[in-house]
Coordinates of C-alpha atoms and ligand atoms in Angstrom, one line a residue:
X1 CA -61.2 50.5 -45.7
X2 CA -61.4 53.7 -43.6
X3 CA -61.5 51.6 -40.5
X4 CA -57.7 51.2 -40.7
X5 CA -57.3 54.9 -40.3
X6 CA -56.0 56.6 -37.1
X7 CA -57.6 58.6 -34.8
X8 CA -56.3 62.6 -35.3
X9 CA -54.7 64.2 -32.5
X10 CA -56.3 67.2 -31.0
X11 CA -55.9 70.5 -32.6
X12 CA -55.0 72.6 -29.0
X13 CA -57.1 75.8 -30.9
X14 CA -59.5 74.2 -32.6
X15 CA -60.8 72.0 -29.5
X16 CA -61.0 75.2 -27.5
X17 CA -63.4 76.9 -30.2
X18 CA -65.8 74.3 -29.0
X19 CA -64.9 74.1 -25.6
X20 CA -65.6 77.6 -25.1
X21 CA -68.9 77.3 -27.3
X22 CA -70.4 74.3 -25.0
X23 CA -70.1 76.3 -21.6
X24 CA -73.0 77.9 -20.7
X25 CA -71.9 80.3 -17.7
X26 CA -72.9 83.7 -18.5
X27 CA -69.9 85.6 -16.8
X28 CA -67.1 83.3 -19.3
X29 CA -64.6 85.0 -21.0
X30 CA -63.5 83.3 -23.8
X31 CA -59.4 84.2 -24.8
X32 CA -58.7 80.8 -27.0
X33 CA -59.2 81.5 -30.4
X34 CA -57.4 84.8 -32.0
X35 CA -60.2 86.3 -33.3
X36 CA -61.0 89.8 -32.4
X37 CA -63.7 91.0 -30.8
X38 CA -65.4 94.1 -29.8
X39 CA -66.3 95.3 -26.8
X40 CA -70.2 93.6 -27.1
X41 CA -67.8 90.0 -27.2
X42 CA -68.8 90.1 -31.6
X43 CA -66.5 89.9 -34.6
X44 CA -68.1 92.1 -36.4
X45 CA -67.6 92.5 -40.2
X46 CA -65.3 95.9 -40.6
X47 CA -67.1 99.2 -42.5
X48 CA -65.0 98.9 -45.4
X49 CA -65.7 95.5 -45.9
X50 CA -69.2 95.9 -46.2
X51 CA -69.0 98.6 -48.5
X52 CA -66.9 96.7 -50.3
X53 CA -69.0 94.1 -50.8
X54 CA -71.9 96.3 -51.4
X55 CA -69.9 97.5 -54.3
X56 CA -69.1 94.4 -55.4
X57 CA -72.4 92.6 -55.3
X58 CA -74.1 95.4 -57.4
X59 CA -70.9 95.6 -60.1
X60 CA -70.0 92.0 -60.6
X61 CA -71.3 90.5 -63.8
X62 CA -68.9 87.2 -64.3
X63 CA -67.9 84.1 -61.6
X64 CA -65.4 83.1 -64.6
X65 CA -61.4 81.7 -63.2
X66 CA -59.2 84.2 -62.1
X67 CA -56.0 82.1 -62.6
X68 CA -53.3 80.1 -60.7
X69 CA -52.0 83.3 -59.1
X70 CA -55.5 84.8 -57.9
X71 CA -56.7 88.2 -58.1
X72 CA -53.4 90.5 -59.8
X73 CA -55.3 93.6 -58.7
X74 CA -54.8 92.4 -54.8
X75 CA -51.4 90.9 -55.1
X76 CA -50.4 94.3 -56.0
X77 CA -52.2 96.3 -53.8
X78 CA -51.4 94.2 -50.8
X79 CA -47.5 93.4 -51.7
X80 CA -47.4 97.3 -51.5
X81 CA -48.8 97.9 -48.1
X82 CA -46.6 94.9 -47.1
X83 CA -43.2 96.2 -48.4
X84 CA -44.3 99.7 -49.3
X85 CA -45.4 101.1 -52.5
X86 CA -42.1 102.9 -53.4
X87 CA -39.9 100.0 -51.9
X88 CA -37.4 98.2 -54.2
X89 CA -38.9 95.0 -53.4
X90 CA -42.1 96.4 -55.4
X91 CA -40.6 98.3 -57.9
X92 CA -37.8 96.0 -59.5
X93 CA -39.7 93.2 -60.3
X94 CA -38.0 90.8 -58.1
X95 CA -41.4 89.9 -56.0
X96 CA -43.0 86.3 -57.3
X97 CA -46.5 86.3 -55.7
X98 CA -49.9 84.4 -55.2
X99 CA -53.3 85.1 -53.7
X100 CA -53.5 82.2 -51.3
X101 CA -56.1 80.9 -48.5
X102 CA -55.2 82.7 -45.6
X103 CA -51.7 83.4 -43.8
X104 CA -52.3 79.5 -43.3
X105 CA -51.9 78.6 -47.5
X106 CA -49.5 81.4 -48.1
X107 CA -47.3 79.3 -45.3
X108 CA -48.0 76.1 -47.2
X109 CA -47.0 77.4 -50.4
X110 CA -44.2 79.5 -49.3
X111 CA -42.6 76.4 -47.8
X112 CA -43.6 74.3 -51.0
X113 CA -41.3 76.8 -52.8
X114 CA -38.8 76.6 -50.5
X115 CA -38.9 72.9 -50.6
X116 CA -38.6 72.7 -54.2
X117 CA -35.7 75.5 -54.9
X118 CA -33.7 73.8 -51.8
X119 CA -35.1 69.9 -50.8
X120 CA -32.2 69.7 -47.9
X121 CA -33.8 72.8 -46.5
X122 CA -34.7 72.7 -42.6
X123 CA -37.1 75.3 -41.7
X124 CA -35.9 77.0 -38.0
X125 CA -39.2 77.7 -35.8
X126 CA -39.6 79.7 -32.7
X127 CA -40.3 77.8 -29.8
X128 CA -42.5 78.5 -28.9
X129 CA -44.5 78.8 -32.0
X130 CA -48.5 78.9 -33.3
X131 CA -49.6 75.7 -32.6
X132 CA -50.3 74.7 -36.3
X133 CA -47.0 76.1 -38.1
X134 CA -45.2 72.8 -36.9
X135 CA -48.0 70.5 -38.5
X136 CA -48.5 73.0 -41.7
X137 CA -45.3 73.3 -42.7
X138 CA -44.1 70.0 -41.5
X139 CA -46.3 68.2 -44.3
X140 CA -44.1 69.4 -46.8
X141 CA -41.8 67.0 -45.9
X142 CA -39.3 69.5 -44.8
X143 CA -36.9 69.1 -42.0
X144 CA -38.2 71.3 -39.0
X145 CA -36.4 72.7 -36.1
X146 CA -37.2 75.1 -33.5
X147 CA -34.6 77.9 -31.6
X148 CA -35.3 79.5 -28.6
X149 CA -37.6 82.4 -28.5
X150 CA -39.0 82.9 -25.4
X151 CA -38.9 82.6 -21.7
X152 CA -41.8 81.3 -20.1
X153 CA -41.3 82.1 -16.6
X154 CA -39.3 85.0 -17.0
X155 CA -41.6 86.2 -20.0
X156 CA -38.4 87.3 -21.9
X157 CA -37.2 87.1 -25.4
X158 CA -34.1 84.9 -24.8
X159 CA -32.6 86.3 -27.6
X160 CA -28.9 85.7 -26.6
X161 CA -30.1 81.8 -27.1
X162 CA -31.8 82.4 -30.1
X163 CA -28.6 84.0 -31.8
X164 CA -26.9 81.5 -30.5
X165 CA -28.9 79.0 -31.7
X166 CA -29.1 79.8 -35.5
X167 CA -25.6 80.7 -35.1
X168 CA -24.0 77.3 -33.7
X169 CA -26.9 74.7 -35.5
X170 CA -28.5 76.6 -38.7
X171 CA -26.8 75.4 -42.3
X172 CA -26.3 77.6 -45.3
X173 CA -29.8 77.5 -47.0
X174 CA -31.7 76.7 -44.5
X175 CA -35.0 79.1 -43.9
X176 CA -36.1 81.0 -40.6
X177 CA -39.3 81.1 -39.9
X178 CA -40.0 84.9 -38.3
X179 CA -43.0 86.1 -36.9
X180 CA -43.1 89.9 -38.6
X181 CA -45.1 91.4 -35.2
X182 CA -47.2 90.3 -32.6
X183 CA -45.4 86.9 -32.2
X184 CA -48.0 84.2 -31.6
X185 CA -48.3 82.6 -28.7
X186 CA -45.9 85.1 -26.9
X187 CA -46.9 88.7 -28.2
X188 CA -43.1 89.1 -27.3
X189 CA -41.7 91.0 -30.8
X190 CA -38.1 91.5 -31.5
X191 CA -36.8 95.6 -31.1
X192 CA -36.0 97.0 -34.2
X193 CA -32.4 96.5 -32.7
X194 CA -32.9 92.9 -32.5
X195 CA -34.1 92.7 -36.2
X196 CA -30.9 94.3 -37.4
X197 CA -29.1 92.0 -35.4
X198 CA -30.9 88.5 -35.9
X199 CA -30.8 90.4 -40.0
X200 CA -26.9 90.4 -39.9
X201 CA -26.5 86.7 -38.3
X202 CA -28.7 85.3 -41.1
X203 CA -27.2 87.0 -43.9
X204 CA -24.2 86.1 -42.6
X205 CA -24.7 82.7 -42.3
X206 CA -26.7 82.7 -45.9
X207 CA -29.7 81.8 -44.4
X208 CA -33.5 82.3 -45.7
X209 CA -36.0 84.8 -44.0
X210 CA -39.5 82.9 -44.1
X211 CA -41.6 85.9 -42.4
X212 CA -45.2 85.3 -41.2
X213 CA -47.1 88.7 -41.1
X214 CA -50.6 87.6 -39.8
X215 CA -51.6 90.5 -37.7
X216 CA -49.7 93.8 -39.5
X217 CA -52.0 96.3 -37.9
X218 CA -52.2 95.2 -34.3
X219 CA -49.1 95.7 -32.4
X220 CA -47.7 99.0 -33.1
X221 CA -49.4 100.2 -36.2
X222 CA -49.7 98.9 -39.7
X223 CA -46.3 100.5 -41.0
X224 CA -44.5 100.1 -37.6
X225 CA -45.5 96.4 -38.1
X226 CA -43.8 95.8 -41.3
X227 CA -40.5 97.0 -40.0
X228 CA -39.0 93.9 -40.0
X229 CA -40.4 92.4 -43.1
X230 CA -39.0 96.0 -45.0
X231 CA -35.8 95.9 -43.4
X232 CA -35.0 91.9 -44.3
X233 CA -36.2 92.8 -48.0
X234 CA -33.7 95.7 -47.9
X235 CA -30.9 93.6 -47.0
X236 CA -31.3 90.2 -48.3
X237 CA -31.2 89.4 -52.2
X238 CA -34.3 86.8 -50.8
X239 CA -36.9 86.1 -48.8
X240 CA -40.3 84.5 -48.7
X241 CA -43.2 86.5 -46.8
X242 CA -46.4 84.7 -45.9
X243 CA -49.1 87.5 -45.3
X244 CA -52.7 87.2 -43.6
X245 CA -55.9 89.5 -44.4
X246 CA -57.6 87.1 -41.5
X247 CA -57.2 89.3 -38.8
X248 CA -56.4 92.8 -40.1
X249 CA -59.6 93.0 -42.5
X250 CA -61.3 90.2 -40.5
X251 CA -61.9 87.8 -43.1
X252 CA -61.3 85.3 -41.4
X253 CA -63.6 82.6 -42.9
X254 CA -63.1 84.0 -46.4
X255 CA -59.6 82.9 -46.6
X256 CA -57.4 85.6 -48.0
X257 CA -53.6 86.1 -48.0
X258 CA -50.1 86.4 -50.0
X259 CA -47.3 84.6 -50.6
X260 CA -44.7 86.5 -51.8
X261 CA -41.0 85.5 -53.0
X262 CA -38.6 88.0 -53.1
X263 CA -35.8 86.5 -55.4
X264 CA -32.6 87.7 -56.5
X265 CA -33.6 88.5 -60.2
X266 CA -37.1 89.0 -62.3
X267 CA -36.2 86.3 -64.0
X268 CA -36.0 84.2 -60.9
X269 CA -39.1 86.1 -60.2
X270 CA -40.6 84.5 -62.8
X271 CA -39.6 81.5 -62.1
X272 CA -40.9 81.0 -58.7
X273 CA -44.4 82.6 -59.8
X274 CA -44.6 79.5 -62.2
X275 CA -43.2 77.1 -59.6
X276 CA -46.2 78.6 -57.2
X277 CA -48.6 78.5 -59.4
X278 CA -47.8 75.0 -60.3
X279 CA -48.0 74.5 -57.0
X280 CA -51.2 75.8 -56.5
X281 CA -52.6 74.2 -59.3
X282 CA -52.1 70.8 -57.7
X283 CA -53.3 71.4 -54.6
X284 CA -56.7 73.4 -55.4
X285 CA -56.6 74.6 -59.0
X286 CA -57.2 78.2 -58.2
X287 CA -57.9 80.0 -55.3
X288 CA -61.2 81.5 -54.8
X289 CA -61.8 85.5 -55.4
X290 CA -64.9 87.1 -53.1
X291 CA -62.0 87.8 -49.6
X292 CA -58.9 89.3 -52.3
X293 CA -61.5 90.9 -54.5
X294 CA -62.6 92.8 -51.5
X295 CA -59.2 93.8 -50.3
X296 CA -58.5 94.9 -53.9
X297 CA -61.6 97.2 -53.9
X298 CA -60.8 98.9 -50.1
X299 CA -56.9 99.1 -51.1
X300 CA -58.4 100.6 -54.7
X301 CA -60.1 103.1 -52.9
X302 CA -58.4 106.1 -50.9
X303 CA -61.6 106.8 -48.9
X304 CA -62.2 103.1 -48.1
X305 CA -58.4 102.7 -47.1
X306 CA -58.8 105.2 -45.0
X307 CA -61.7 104.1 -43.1
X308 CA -60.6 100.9 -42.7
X309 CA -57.2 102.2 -41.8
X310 CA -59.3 104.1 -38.8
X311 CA -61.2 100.8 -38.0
X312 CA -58.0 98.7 -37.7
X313 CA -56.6 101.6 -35.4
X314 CA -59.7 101.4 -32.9
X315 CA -58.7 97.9 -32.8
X316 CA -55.6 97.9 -32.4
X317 CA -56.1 101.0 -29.7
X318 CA -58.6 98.5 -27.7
X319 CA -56.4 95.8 -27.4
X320 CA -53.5 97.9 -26.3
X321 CA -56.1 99.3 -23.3
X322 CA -57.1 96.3 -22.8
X323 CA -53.8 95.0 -22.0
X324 CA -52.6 98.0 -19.8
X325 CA -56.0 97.6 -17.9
X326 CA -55.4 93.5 -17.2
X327 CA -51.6 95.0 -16.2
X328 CA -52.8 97.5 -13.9
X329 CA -55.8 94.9 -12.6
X330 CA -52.9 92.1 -11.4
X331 CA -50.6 95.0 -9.7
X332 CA -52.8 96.3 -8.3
X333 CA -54.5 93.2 -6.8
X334 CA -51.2 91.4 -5.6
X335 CA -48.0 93.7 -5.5
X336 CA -45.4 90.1 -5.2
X337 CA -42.8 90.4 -7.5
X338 CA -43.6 87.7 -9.8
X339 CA -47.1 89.5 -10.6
X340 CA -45.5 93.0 -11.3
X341 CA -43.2 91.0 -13.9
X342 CA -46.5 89.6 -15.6
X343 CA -48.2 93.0 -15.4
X344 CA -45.5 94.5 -17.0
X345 CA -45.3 91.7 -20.0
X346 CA -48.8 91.7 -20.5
X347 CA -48.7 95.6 -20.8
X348 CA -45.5 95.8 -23.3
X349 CA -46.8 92.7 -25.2
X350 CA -47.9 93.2 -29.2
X351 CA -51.2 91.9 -30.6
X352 CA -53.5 89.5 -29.2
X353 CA -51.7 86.8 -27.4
X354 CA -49.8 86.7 -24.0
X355 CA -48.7 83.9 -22.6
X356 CA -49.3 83.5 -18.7
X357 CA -46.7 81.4 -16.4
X358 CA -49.7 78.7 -15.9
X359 CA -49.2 75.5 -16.1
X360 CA -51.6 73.0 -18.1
X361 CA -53.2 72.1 -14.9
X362 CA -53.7 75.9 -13.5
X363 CA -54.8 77.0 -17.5
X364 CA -57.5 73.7 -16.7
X365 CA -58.5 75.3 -13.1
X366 CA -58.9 78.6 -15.1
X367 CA -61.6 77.0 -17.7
X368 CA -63.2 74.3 -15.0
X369 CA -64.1 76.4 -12.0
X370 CA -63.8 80.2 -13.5
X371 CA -65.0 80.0 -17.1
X372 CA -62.4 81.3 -18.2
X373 CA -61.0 80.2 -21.7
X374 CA -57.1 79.9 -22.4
X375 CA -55.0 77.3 -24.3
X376 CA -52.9 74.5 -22.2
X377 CA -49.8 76.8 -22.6
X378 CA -51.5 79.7 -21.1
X379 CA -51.7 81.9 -24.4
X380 CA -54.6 84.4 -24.1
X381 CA -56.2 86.8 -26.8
X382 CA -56.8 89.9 -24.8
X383 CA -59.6 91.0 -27.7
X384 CA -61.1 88.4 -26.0
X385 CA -61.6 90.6 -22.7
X386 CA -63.9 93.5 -21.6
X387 CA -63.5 96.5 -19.4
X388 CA -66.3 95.3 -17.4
X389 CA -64.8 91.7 -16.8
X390 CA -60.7 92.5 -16.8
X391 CA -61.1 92.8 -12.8
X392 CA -62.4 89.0 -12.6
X393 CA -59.9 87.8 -14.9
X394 CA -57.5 89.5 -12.8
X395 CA -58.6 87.7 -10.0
X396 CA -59.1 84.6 -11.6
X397 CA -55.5 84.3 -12.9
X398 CA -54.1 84.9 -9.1
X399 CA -56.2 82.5 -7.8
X400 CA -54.5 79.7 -9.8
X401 CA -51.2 80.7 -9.5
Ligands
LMR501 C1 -55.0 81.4 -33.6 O1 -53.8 81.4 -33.5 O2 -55.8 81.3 -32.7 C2 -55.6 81.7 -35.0 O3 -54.6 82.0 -35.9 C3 -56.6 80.8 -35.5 C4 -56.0 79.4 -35.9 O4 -56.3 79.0 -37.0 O5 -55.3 78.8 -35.1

């Protein structure tokens, strides 16, 4: 019977993984995927982790269920660096919340929740957006549209659009999916005036804030990052946050974030826990523990918080030189207008993606004749670079345009 199945589309990410694995020119520079790397091109695993897990390996003494919710040391411990320890979000009891497989689950399951509190829901996207929210979100069944984020060619927030957007189109109860910092594909965030701003129109016109924090840590700083996520949970009685360790603690394969509900009441609280663990329960039972059980320990741990906090800095420090040396590498190289513009978005971008002004055909000239690895819409991960090769991608990104 499987004959009658279709063929899948491409996954634009996914296919460049492999892409980028099957070309054998030395010089390549690889900036699909949104991993990070260091400057020897690996993703290595971070101190803390590894202590972590050396603690863990030598105290562990059961593999028994940790329940619907997953690890309740971690959901803690991580809903606090999210929303801050002392914050009233934290402290009132008003926060549902579930260990979930990655930033990618936690999206699933937030939008499950959403889906079955509010069925004529339509969940508002940036366009554009990561490539997978669309799909991952869209198989709830809920109605998805996108507003207008960002400006390709004049790489530009069109926020005047986006406002107006939401404003003009968006219904009472529906949910806005926000990306909390370093905005993926773009790495163009909101200002913190923006965020009051876009705060007020959505309260105002009762809307949800759906908030994707997938790389807290890597634009400005981990509390910086959470500025828009603390100041929506200030203001609005709800909210649903869907929170990554993928990038942040680089546990990537080990699959480890939060959803997290903010609801109007505990007892509402309580209500959504059971409606997500429910949830959970009928898609995989129970979520594994080794990724959340290592998170728990380092976030446990003042002295391992503290060097991973230091770790995540050099990281975040690396990109950000990384960025102003690609920036100063295309001014310097070609001083036309249009290339000052990019230099100075590349530079003031958050995180690990930019998105050039290519085209689908130049981003193809980029990988065929230069090796170098971008997705069709021209989003880069700069951790992808190295000092020694930001001159040839310099160079390489004129000679397309
Ligand atoms: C990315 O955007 O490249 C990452 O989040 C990896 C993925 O799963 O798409």
């Amino acid at each position: 019977m499987f004959e009658t199945l279709t063929a899948t589309p491409p996954d634009a990410i996914v296919g460049m993984i492999k892409l980028a694995a099957a070309d054998t020119n030395p010089n390549k520079i690889d900036l699909g995927v949104g991993i990070y790397q260091d400057p020897t091109g690996a993703t290595p695993v971070m101190r803390a982790v590894k202590e972590a897990e050396t603690r863990l390996l030598a105290e562990e003494d059961s593999k028994k269920y940790i329940g619907i919710l997953g690890n309740p040391a971690f959901n803690s411990l991580f809903s606090k660096l999210m929303f801050g320890a002392d914050s009233e979000a934290v402290t009132s009891g008003r926060l549902a919340m579930a260990q979930a497989a990655g930033g990618s689950g936690a999206l699933r399951l937030g939008a499950e929740l959403i889906k079955l509190a509010n069925p004529s829901a339509t969940i508002w996207m940036s366009t554009p957006t990561w490539a997978n929210h669309q799909p991952l979100i869209g198989s709830t069944g809920l109605e998805i549209k996108g507003y207008p984020y960002y400006d390709k060619q004049s790489q530009r927030i069109d926020f005047d659009a986006m406002c107006a957007e939401l404003r003009d189109n968006a219904k009472a109860g529906d949910a806005v999916l926000l990306h909390g910092c370093c905005h993926n594909p773009t790495g163009a965030d909101l200002s913190e005036a923006q965020w009051q701003t876009i705060a007020d129109l959505m309260l105002e016109k009762n809307l949800l804030p759906f908030v994707d924090l997938a790389y807290a840590g890597l634009g400005d700083g981990l509390e910086q990052d959470s500025f828009g996520l603390r100041l929506l949970a200030d203001k609005f009685p709800e909210l649903v946050l869907a929170a990554s360790c993928s990038k942040n603690f680089g546990l990537y394969k080990e699959r480890v974030g939060l959803v997290a509900a903010l609801c109007a009441t505990p007892e509402d609280a309580e209500l959504a826990n059971g409606q997500i663990g429910l949830t959970m329960r009928r898609m995989i039972s129970m979520p594994p523990d080794h990724g959340a059980a290592l998170v728990a320990k380092i976030l446990a741990d003042p002295e391992l918080t503290a060097d991973w906090k230091t770790e995540l800095e050099d990281m975040r420090v690396r990109m950000t030189s990384l960025r102003i040396a690609l920036g100063d590498a295309l001014l310097a190289k070609d001083g036309r207008n249009t290339n000052g513009q990019m230099a100075a978005a590349i530079t003031a971008q958050k995180g690990m993606f930019s998105l050039l002004p290519v085209t689908p055909e130049q981003a193809e000239k980029l990988r065929s004749e230069h090796s170098v690895f971008l997705l069709n819409s021209g989003r880069i991960n700069i951790a992808g670079a190295k000092v020694e090769t930001i001159d040839r991608l310099a160079d390489c990104i004129l000679a397309v345009l």
